[in-house]
Coordinates of N, CA and C in Angstrom, one line a residue:
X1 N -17.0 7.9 -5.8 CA -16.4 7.3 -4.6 C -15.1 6.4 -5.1
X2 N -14.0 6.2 -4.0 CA -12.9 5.6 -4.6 C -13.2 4.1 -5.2
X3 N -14.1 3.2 -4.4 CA -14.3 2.2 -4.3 C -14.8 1.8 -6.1
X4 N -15.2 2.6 -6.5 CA -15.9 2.6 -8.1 C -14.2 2.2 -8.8
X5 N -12.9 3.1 -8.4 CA -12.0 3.3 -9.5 C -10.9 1.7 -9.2
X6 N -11.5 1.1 -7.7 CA -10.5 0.4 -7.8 C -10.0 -0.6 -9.0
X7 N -11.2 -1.4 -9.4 CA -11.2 -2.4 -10.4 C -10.4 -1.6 -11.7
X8 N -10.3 -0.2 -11.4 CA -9.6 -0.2 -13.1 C -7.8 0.5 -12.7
X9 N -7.5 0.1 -11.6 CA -6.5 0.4 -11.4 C -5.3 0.3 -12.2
X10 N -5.3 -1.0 -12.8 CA -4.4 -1.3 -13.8 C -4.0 -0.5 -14.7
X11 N -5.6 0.5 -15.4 CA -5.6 1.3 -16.5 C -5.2 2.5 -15.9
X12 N -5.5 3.3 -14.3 CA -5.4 4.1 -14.1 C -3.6 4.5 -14.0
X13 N -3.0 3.4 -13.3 CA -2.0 3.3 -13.1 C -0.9 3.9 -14.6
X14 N -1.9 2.8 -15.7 CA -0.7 3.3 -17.0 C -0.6 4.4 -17.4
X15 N -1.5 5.3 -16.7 CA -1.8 6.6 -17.2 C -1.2 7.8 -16.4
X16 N -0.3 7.6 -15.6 CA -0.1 8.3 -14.9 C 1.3 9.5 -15.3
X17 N 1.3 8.9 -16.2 CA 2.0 9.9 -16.9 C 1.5 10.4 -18.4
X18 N 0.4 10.3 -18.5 CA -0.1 11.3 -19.5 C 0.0 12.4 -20.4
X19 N 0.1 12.4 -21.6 CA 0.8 13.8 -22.5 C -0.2 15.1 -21.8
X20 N -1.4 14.9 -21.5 CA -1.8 15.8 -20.8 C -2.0 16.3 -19.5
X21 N -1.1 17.0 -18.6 CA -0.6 16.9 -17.5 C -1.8 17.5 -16.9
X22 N -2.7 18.2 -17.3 CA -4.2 17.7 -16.6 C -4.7 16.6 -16.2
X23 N -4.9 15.8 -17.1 CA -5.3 14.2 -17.4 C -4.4 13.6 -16.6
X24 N -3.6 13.9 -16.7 CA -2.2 12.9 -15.4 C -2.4 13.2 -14.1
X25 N -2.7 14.8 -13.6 CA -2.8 15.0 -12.6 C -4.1 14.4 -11.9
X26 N -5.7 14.1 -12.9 CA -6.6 14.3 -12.3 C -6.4 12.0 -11.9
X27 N -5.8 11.4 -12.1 CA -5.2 9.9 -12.4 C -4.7 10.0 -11.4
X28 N -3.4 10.6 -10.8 CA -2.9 11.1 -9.9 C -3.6 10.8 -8.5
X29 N -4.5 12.0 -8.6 CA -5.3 11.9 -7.6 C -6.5 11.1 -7.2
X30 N -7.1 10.5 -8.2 CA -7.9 9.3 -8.3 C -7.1 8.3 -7.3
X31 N -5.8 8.0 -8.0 CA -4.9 6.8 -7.1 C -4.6 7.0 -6.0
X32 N -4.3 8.3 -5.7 CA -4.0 8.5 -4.1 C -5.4 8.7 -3.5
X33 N -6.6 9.0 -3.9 CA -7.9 8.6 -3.1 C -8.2 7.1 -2.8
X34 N -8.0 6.1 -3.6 CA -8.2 5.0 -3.9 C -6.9 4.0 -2.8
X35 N -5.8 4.3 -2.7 CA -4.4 4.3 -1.8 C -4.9 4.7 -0.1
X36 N -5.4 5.9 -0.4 CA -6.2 6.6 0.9 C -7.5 5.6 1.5
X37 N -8.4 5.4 0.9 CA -9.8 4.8 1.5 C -9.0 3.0 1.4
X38 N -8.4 2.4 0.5 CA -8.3 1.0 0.6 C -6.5 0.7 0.6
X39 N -6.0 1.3 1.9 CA -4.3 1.5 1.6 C -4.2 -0.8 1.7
X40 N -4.3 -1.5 2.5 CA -4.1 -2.6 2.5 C -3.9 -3.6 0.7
X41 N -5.5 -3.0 0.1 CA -5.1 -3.4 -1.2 C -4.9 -2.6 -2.4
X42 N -4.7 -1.6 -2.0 CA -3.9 -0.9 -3.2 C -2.7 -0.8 -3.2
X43 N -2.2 -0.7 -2.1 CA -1.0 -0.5 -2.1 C -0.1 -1.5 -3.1
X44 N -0.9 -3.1 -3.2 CA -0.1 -3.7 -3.9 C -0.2 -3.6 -5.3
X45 N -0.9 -2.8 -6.2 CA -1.0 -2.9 -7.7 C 0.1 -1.7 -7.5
X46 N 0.5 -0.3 -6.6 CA 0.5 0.3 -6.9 C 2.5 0.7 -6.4
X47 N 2.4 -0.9 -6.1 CA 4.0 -0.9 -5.5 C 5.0 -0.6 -6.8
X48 N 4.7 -1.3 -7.8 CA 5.4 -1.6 -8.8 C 5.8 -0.2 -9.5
X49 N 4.7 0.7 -9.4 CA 4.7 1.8 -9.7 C 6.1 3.0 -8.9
X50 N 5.6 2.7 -7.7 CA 6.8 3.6 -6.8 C 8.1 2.9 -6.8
X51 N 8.4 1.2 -7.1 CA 9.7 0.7 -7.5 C 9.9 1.0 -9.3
X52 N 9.3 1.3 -9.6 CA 9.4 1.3 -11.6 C 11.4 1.6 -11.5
X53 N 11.8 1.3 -12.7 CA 13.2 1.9 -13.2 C 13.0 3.5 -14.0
X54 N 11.9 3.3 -14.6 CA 11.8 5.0 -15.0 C 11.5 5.9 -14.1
X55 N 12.1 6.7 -13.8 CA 12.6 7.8 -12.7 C 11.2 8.9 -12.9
X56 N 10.6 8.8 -13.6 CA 9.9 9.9 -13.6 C 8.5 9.3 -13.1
X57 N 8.5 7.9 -13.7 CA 6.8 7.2 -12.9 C 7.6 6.7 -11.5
X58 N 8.4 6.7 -11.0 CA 8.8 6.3 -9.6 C 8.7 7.4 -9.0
X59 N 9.0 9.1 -9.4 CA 8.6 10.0 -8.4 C 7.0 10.5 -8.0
X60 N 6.7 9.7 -9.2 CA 4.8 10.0 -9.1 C 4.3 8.9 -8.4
X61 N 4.7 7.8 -8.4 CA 4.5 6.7 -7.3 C 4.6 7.3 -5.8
X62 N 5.9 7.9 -5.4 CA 6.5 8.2 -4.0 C 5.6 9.4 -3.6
X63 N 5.1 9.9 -4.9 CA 4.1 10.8 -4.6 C 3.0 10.8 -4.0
X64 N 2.6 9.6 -4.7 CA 1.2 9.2 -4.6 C 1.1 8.6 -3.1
X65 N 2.2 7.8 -2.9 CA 2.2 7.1 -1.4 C 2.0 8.4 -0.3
X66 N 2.7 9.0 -0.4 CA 3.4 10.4 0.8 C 2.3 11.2 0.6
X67 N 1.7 11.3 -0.3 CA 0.0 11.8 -0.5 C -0.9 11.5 0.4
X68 N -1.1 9.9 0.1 CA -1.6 9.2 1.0 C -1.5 9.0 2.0
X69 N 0.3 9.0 3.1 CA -0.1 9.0 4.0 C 0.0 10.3 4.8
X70 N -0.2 11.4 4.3 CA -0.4 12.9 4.5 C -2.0 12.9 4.8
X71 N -2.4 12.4 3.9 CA -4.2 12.5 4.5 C -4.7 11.5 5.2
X72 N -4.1 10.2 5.4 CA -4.1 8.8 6.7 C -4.4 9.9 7.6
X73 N -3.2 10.8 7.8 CA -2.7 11.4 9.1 C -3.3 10.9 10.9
X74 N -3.6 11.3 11.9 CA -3.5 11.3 12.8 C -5.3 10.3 12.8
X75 N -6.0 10.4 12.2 CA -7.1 9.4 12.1 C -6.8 8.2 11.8
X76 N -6.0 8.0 10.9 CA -5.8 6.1 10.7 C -4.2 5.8 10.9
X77 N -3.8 6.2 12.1 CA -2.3 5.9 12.3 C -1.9 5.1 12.0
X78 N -2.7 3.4 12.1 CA -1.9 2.3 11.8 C -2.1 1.7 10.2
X79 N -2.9 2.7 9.2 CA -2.7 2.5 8.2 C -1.7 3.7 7.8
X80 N -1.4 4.5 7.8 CA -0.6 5.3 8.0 C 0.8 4.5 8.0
X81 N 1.3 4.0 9.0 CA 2.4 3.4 9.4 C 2.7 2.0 8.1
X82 N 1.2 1.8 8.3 CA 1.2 0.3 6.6 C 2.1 1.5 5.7
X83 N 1.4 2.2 5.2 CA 2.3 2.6 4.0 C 3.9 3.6 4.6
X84 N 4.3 3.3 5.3 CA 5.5 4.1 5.3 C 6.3 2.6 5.6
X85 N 5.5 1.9 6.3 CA 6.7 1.1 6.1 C 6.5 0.1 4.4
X86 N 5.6 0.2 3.9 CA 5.6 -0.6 2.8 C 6.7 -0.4 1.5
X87 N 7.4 0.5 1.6 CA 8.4 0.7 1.1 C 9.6 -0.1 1.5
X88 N 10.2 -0.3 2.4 CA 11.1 -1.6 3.1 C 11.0 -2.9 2.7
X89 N 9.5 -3.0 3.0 CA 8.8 -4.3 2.7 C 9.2 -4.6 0.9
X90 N 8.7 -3.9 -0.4 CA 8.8 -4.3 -0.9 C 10.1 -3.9 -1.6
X91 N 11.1 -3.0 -0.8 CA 12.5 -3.3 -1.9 C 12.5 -4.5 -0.8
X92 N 12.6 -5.0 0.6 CA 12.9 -6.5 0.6 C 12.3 -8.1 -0.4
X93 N 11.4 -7.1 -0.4 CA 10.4 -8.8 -1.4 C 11.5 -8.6 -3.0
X94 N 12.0 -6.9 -3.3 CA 12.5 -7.2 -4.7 C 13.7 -8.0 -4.4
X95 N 14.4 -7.6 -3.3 CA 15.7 -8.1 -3.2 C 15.8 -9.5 -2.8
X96 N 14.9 -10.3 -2.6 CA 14.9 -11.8 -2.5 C 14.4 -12.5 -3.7
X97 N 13.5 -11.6 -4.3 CA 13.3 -12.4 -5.7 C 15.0 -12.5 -7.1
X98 N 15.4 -11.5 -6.5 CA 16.8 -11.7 -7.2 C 17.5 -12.5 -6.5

């Protein structure tokens, strides 16, 4: 169940680029289950990830969000709507902290 992987999010997160693109993928999908069943608080460990500067863990981030809210879909509209707009929200929070 997702609710098991949250607490290791941290670790899941650094892995998401993995030399073994198995191993990466099945991380992947752990986080967008975990995004999916608890979008309110995952969303924030997993912000940092979809703003990163390395272009390649930022498209696996954007991934992981648009994953998520592909399977929200038409059952949890207004978590659904949380993560599309959470992207605004946090380049605004980056752009105030500069």
């Amino acid at each position: 169940p997702p609710q098991v992987f949250y607490t290791a999010m941290p670790q899941l997160i650094s892995q998401v680029m993995h030399h073994d693109p198995d191993s990466a993928l099945v991380v992947q999908g752990i986080l967008t289950r975990v995004l999916t069943k608890f979008p309110e608080q995952a969303m924030w460990p997993l912000a940092w990830l979809r703003g990163s500067r390395n272009r390649d863990r930022s498209k696996i981030g954007a991934a992981i969000f648009l994953d998520a809210q592909k399977q929200l879909g038409k059952h949890h509209k207004s978590q659904q709507k949380l993560l599309m707009a959470s992207s605004a929200l946090f380049k605004f929070l980056q752009d105030l902290a500069q």
